[in-house]
mmCIF file of C-alpha atoms in Angstrom:
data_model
loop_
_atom_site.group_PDB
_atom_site.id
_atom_site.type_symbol
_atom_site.label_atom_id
_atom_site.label_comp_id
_atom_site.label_asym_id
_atom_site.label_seq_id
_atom_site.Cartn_x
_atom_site.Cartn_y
_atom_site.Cartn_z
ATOM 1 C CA UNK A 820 -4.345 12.298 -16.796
ATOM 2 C CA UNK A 821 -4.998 9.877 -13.894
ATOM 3 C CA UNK A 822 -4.623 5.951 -14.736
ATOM 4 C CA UNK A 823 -7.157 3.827 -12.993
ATOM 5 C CA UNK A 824 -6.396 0.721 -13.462
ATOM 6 C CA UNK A 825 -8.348 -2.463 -11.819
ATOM 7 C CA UNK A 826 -6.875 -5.541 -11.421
ATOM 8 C CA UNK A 827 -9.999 -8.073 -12.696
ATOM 9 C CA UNK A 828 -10.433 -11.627 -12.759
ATOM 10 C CA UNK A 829 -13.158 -13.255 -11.655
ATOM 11 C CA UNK A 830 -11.459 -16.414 -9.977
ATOM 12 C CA UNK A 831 -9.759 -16.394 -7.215
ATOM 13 C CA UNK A 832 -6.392 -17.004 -6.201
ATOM 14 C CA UNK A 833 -4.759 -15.913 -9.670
ATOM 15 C CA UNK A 834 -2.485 -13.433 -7.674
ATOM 16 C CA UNK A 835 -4.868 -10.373 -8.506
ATOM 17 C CA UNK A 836 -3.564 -8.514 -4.709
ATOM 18 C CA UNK A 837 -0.031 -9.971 -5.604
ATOM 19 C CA UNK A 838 -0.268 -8.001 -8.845
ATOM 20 C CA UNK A 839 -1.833 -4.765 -7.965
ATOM 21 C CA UNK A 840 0.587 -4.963 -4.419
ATOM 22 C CA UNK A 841 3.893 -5.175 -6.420
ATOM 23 C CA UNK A 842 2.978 -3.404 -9.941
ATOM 24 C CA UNK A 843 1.940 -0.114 -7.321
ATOM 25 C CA UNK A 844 5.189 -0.642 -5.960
ATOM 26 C CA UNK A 845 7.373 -0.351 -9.254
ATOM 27 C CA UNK A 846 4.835 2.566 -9.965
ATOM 28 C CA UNK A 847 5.951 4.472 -6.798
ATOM 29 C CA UNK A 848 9.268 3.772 -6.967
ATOM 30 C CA UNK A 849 9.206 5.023 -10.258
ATOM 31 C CA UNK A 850 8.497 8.800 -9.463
ATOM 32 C CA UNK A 851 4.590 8.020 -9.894
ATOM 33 C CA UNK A 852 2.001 9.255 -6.805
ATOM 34 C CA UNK A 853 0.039 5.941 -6.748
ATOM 35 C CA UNK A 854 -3.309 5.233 -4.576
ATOM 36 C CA UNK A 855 -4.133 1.267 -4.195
ATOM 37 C CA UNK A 856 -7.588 0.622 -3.589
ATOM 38 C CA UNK A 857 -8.842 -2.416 -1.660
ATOM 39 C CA UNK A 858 -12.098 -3.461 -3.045
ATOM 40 C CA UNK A 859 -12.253 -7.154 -1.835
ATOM 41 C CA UNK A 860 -13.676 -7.666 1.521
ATOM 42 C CA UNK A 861 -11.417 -10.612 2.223
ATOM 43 C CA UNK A 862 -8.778 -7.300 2.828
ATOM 44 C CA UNK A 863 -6.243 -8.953 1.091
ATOM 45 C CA UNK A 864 -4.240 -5.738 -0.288
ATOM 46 C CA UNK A 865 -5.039 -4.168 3.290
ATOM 47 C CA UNK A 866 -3.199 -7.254 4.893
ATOM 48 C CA UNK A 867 -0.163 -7.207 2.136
ATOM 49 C CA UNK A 868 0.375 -3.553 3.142
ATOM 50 C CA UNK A 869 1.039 -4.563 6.844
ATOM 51 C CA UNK A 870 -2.347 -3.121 8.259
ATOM 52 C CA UNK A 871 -5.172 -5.169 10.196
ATOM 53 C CA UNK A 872 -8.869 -5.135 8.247
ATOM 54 C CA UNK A 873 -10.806 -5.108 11.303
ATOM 55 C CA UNK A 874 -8.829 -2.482 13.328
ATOM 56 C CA UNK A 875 -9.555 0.059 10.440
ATOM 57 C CA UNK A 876 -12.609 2.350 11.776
ATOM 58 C CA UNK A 877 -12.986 4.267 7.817
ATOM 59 C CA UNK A 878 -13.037 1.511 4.991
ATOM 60 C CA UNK A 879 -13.996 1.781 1.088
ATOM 61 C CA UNK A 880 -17.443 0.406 2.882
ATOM 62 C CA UNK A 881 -17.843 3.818 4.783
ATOM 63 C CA UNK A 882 -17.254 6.069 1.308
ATOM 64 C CA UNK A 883 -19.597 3.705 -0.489
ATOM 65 C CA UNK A 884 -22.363 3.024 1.968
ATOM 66 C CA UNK A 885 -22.256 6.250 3.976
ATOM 67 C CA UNK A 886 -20.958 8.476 1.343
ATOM 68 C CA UNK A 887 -18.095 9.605 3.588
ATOM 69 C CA UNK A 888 -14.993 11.213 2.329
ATOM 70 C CA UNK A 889 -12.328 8.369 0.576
ATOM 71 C CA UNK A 890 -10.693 7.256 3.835
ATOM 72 C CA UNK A 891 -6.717 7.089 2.453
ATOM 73 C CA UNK A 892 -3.839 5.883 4.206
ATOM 74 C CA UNK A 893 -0.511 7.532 3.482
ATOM 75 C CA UNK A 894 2.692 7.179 3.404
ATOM 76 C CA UNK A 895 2.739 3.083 3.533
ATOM 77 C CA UNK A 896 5.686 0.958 2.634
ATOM 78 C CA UNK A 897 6.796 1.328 -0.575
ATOM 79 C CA UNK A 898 5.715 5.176 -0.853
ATOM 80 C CA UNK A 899 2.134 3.674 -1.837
ATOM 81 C CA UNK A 900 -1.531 5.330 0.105
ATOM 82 C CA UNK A 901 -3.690 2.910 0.565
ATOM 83 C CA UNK A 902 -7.822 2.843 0.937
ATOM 84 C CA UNK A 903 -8.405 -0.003 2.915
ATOM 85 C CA UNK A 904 -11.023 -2.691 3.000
ATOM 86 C CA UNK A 905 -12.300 -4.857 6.093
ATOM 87 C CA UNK A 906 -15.633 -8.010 6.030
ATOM 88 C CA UNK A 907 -17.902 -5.284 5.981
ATOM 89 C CA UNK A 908 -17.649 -4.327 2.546
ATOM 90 C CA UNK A 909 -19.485 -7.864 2.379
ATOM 91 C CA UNK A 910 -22.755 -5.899 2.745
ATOM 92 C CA UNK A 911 -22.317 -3.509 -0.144
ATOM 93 C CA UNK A 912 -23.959 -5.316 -2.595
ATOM 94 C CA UNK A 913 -26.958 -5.290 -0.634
ATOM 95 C CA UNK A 914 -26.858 -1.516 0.792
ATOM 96 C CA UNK A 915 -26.379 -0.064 -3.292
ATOM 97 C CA UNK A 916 -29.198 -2.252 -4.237
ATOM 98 C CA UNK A 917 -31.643 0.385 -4.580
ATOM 99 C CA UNK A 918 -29.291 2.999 -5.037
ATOM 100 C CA UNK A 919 -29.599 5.581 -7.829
ATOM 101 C CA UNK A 920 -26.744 5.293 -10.498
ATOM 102 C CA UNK A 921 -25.360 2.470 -8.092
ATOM 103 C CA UNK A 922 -23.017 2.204 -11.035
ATOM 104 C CA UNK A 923 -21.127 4.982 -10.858
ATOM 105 C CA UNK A 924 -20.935 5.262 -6.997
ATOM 106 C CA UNK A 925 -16.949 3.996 -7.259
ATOM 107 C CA UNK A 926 -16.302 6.633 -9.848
ATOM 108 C CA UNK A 927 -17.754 9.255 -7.867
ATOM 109 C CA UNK A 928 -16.102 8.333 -4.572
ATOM 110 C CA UNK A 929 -12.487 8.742 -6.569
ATOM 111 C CA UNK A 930 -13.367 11.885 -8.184
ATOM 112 C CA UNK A 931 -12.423 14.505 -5.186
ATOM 113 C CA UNK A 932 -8.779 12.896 -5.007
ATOM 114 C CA UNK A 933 -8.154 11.608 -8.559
ATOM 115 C CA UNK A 934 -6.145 14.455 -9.325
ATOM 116 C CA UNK A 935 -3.925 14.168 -6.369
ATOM 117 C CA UNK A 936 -2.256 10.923 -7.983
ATOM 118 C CA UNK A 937 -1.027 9.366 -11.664
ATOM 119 C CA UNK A 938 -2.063 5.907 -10.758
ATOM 120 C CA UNK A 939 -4.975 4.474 -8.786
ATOM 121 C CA UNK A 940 -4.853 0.981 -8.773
ATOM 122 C CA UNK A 941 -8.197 -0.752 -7.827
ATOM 123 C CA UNK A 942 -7.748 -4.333 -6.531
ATOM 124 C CA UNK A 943 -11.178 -6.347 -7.267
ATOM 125 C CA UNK A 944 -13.007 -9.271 -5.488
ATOM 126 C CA UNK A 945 -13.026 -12.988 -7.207
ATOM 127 C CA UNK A 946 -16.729 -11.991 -8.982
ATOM 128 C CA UNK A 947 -18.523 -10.822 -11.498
ATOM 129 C CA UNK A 948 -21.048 -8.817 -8.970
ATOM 130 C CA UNK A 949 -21.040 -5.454 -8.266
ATOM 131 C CA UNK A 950 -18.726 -4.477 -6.778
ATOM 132 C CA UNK A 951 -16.084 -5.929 -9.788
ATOM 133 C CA UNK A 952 -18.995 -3.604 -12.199
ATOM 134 C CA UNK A 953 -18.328 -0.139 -9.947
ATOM 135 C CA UNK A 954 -14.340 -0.739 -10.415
ATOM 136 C CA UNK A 955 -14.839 -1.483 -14.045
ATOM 137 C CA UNK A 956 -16.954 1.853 -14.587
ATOM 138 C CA UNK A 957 -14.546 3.494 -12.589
ATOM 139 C CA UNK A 958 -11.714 2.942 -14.484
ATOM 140 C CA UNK A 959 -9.735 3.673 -17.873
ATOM 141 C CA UNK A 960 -7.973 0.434 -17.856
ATOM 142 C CA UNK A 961 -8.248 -3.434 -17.083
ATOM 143 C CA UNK A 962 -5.053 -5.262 -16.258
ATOM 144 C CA UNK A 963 -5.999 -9.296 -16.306
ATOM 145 C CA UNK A 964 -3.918 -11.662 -14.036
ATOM 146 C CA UNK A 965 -4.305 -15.254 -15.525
ATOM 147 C CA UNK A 966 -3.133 -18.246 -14.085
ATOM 148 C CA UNK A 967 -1.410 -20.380 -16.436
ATOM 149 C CA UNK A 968 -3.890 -23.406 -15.836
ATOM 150 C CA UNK A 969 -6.475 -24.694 -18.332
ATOM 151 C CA UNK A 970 -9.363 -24.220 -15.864
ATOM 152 C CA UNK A 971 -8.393 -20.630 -15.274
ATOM 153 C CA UNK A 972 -8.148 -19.905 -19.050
ATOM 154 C CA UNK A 973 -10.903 -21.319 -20.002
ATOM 155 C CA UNK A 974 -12.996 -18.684 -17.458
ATOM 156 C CA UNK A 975 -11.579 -15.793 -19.701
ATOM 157 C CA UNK A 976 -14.560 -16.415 -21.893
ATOM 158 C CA UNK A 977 -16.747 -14.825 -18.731
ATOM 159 C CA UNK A 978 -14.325 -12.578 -18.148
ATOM 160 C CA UNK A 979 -14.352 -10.998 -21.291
ATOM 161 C CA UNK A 980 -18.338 -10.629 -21.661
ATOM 162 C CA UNK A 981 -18.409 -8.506 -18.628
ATOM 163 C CA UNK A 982 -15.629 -6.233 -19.858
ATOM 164 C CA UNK A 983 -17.756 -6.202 -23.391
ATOM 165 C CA UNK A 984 -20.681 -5.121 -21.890
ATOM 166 C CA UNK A 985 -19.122 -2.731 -19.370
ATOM 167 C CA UNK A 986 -17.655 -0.850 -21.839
ATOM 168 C CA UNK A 987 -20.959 -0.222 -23.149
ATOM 169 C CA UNK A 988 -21.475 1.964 -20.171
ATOM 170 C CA UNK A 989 -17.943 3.037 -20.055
ATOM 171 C CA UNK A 990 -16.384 3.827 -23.579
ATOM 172 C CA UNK A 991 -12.946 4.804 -22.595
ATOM 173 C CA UNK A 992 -12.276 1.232 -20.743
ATOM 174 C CA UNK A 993 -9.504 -0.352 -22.362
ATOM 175 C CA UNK A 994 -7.570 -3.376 -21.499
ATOM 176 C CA UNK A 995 -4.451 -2.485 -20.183
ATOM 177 C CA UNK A 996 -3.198 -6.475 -21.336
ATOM 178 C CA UNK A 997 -2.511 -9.990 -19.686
ATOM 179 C CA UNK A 998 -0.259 -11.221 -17.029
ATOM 180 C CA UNK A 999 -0.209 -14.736 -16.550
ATOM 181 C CA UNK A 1000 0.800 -15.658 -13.349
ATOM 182 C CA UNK A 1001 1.832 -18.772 -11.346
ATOM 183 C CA UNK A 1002 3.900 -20.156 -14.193
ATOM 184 C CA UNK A 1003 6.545 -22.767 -13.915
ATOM 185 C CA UNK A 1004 8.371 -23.203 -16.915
ATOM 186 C CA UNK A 1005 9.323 -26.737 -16.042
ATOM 187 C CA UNK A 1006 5.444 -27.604 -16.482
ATOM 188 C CA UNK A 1007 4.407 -28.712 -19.454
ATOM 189 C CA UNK A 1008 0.878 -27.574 -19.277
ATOM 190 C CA UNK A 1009 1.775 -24.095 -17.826
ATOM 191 C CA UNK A 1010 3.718 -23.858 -21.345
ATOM 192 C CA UNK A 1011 0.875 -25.019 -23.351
ATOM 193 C CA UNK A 1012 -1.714 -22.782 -21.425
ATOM 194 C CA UNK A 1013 0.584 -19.675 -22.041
ATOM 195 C CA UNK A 1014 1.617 -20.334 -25.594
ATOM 196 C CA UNK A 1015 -2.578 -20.702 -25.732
ATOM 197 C CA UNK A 1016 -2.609 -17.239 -23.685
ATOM 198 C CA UNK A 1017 -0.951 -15.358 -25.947
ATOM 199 C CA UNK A 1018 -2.759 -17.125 -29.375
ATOM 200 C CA UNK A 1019 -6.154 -16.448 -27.983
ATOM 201 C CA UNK A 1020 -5.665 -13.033 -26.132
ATOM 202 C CA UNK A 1021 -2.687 -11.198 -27.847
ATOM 203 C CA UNK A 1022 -4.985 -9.947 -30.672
ATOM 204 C CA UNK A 1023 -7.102 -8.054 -27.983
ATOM 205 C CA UNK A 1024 -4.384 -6.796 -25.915
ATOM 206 C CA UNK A 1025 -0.627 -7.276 -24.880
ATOM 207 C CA UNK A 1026 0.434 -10.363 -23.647
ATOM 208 C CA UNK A 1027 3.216 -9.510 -21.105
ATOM 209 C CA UNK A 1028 5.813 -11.822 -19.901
ATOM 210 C CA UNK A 1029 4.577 -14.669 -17.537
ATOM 211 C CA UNK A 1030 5.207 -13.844 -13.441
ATOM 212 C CA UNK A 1031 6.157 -17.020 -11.784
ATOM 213 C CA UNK A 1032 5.296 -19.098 -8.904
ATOM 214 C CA UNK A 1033 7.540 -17.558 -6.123
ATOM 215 C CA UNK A 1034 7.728 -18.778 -2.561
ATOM 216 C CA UNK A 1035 9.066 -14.972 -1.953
ATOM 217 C CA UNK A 1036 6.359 -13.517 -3.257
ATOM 218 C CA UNK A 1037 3.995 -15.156 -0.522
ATOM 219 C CA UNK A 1038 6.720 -14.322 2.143
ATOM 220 C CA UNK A 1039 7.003 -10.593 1.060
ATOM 221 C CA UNK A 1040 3.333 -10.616 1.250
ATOM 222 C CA UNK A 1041 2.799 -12.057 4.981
ATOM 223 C CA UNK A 1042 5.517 -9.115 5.855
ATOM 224 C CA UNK A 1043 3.476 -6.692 4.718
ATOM 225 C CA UNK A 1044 6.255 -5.776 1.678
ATOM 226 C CA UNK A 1045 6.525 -5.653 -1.966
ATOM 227 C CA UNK A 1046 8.798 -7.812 -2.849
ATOM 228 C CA UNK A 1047 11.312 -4.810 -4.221
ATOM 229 C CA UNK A 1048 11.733 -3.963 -0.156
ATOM 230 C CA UNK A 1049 12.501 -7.591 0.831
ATOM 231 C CA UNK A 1050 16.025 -8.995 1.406
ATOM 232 C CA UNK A 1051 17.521 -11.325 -1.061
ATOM 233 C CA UNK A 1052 17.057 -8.842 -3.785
ATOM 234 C CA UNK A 1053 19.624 -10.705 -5.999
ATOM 235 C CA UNK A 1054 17.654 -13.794 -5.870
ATOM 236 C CA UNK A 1055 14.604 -12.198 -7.361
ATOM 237 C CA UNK A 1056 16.234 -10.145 -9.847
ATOM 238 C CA UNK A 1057 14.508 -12.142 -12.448
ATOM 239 C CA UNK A 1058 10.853 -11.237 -10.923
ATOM 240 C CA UNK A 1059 11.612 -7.627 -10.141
ATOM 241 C CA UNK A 1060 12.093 -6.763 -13.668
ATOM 242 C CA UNK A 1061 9.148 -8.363 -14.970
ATOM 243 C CA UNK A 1062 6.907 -6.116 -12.545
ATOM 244 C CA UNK A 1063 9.267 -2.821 -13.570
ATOM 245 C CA UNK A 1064 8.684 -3.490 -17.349
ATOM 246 C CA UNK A 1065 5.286 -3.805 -16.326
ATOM 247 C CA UNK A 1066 5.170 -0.478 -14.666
ATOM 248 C CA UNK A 1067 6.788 1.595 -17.761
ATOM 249 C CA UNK A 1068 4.503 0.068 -19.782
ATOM 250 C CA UNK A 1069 1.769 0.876 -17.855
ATOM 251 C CA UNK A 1070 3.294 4.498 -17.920
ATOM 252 C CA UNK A 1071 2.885 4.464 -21.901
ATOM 253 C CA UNK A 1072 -0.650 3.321 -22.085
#
C-alpha cells in the first residue's frame, strides 16, 4: 500500500523541504518509486530539485484549481518525480473556497497515480490553512520536523490540535514521529529542547535521532541535490545515515 507521508509544521524554516528533499532521496535510492509533492507556493522543493517555479506551465495549482491531470516530473536527480509548485498556488485558498468537499480535493488529485509509487511525500506550507488541511486528509502519515529551539517547541501545542482534529476526518492518519532538526550539540539549549522533545512527544510517536545544522545541507540544496549526490560524501557520513535510518523506518511503518 502507498505511503503518503506530509512533512507538517506550521513554522517556517524548521527544514520541512530539507526533510522531505533528502528522506525521498534515501527512499529512492532504496529500491522505493517515490513522488515528492510541492505544496508550498514559495516552490521550495521545486527549487531544491534544480527546476525554476515560474518556468513550470502545469503546477499542483493547475490539478487543484482546474482539475487537470497531476502534472509529474520524472526522472529528477536522485531517481525522485516531482509535482511542482510555483506563486500561484498562493491563490488556492481562495479558488477552493466554495468548493464542494474542498477537503478532499488533494486526495482526489493523487488517487489516479497513487498506485504507480510506494511513497508520496507531500511537502507542506509554514500554516495551519488549507492547503496544510488537504495534505493532512490526503495522507496516512505525518512526519514532524522540529527545530530544537524553545520557541519552535513550544508551537507543537498548535501543531498537534490540527492533527487531533484532522484525524477526525481522516481516521487512518498516524504520526509517522519527530525529527528535530537544526541541532548543535555544543548548545546547551538545543540539548535541553531535545531532551524536552523526546519527554513531551515520545509517548505519541517516535522520537528519531536529531539532524543537525549543516552548511552542506544548504549547499546541496542551492545545487539542486540531495545531499547523498554531493561530493564530500565522507564528510557527511554522519548525516547520511540519520536520513537512511529514517527511510527504513519509514519502510516499516
Amino acid at each position: 500500500m502507498t505511503k503518503i507521508i506530509s512533512s507538517f509544521n506550521q513554522a517556517g524554516g524548521v527544514a520541512k523541504t530539507t526533510l522531505a528533499h533528502n528522506l525521498g532521496f534515501h527512499l529512492a535510492d532504496r529500491g522505493n518509486r517515490v513522488l515528492l509533492v510541492d505544496l508550498d507556493p514559495q516552490a521550495s522543493l521545486t527549487m531544491f530539485m534544480g527546476l525554476e517555479p515560474a518556468e513550470r506551465d502545469k503546477t499542483i495549482h493547475s490539478a487543484l484549481s482546474k482539475d487537470e491531470p497531476l502534472p509529474i516530473e520524472e526522472g529528477l536527480e536522485g531517481g525522485l518525480d516531482l509535482t511542482p509548485s510555483n506563486i500561484l498556488l498562493a491563490d488556492c485558498e481562495q479558488e477552493l473556497m466554495f468548493a464542494l468537499q474542498r477537503e478532499l480535493k488533494l486526495k482526489q488529485v493523487l488517487a489516479p497515480v497513487r498506485k504507480k509509487y510506494d511513497f508520496i511525500l507531500i511537502d507542506c506550507p509554514p500554516s495551519l490553512g488549507l492547503l496544510s488541511l488537504i495534505a493532512l486528509v490526503a495522507s496516512t502519515h505525518v512526519l514532524v520536523p522540529i527545530e530544537t529551539q524553545y520557541k519552535a517547541f513550544k508551537g507543537t501545542d498548535s501543531l498537534l490540535k490540527t492533527i487531533s482534529k484532522v484525524q477526525k476526518m481522516n481516521k487512518s492518519l498516524k504520526i509517522a514521529g519527530f525529527v528535530p532538526t537544526k541541532y548543535s550539540s555544543r548548545n546547551t539549549l538545543d540539548q535541553q529542547v531535545l531532551e524536552a522533545i523526546r519527554e513531551q512527544l515520545s509517548p505519541l510517536a517516535p522520537v528519531f535521532p536529531p539532524i543537525p545544522t549543516a552548511t552542506s545541507l544548504a549547499v546541496a540544496s542551492k545545487q539542486g541535490l540531495p545531499l547523498g549526490l554531493c561530493s564530500g560524501r565522507s564528510k557527511n557520513q554522519h548525516i547520511l545515515e540519520l536520513f537512511d535510518k529514517l527511510a527504513e523506518a519509514m519502510e516499516q511503518l
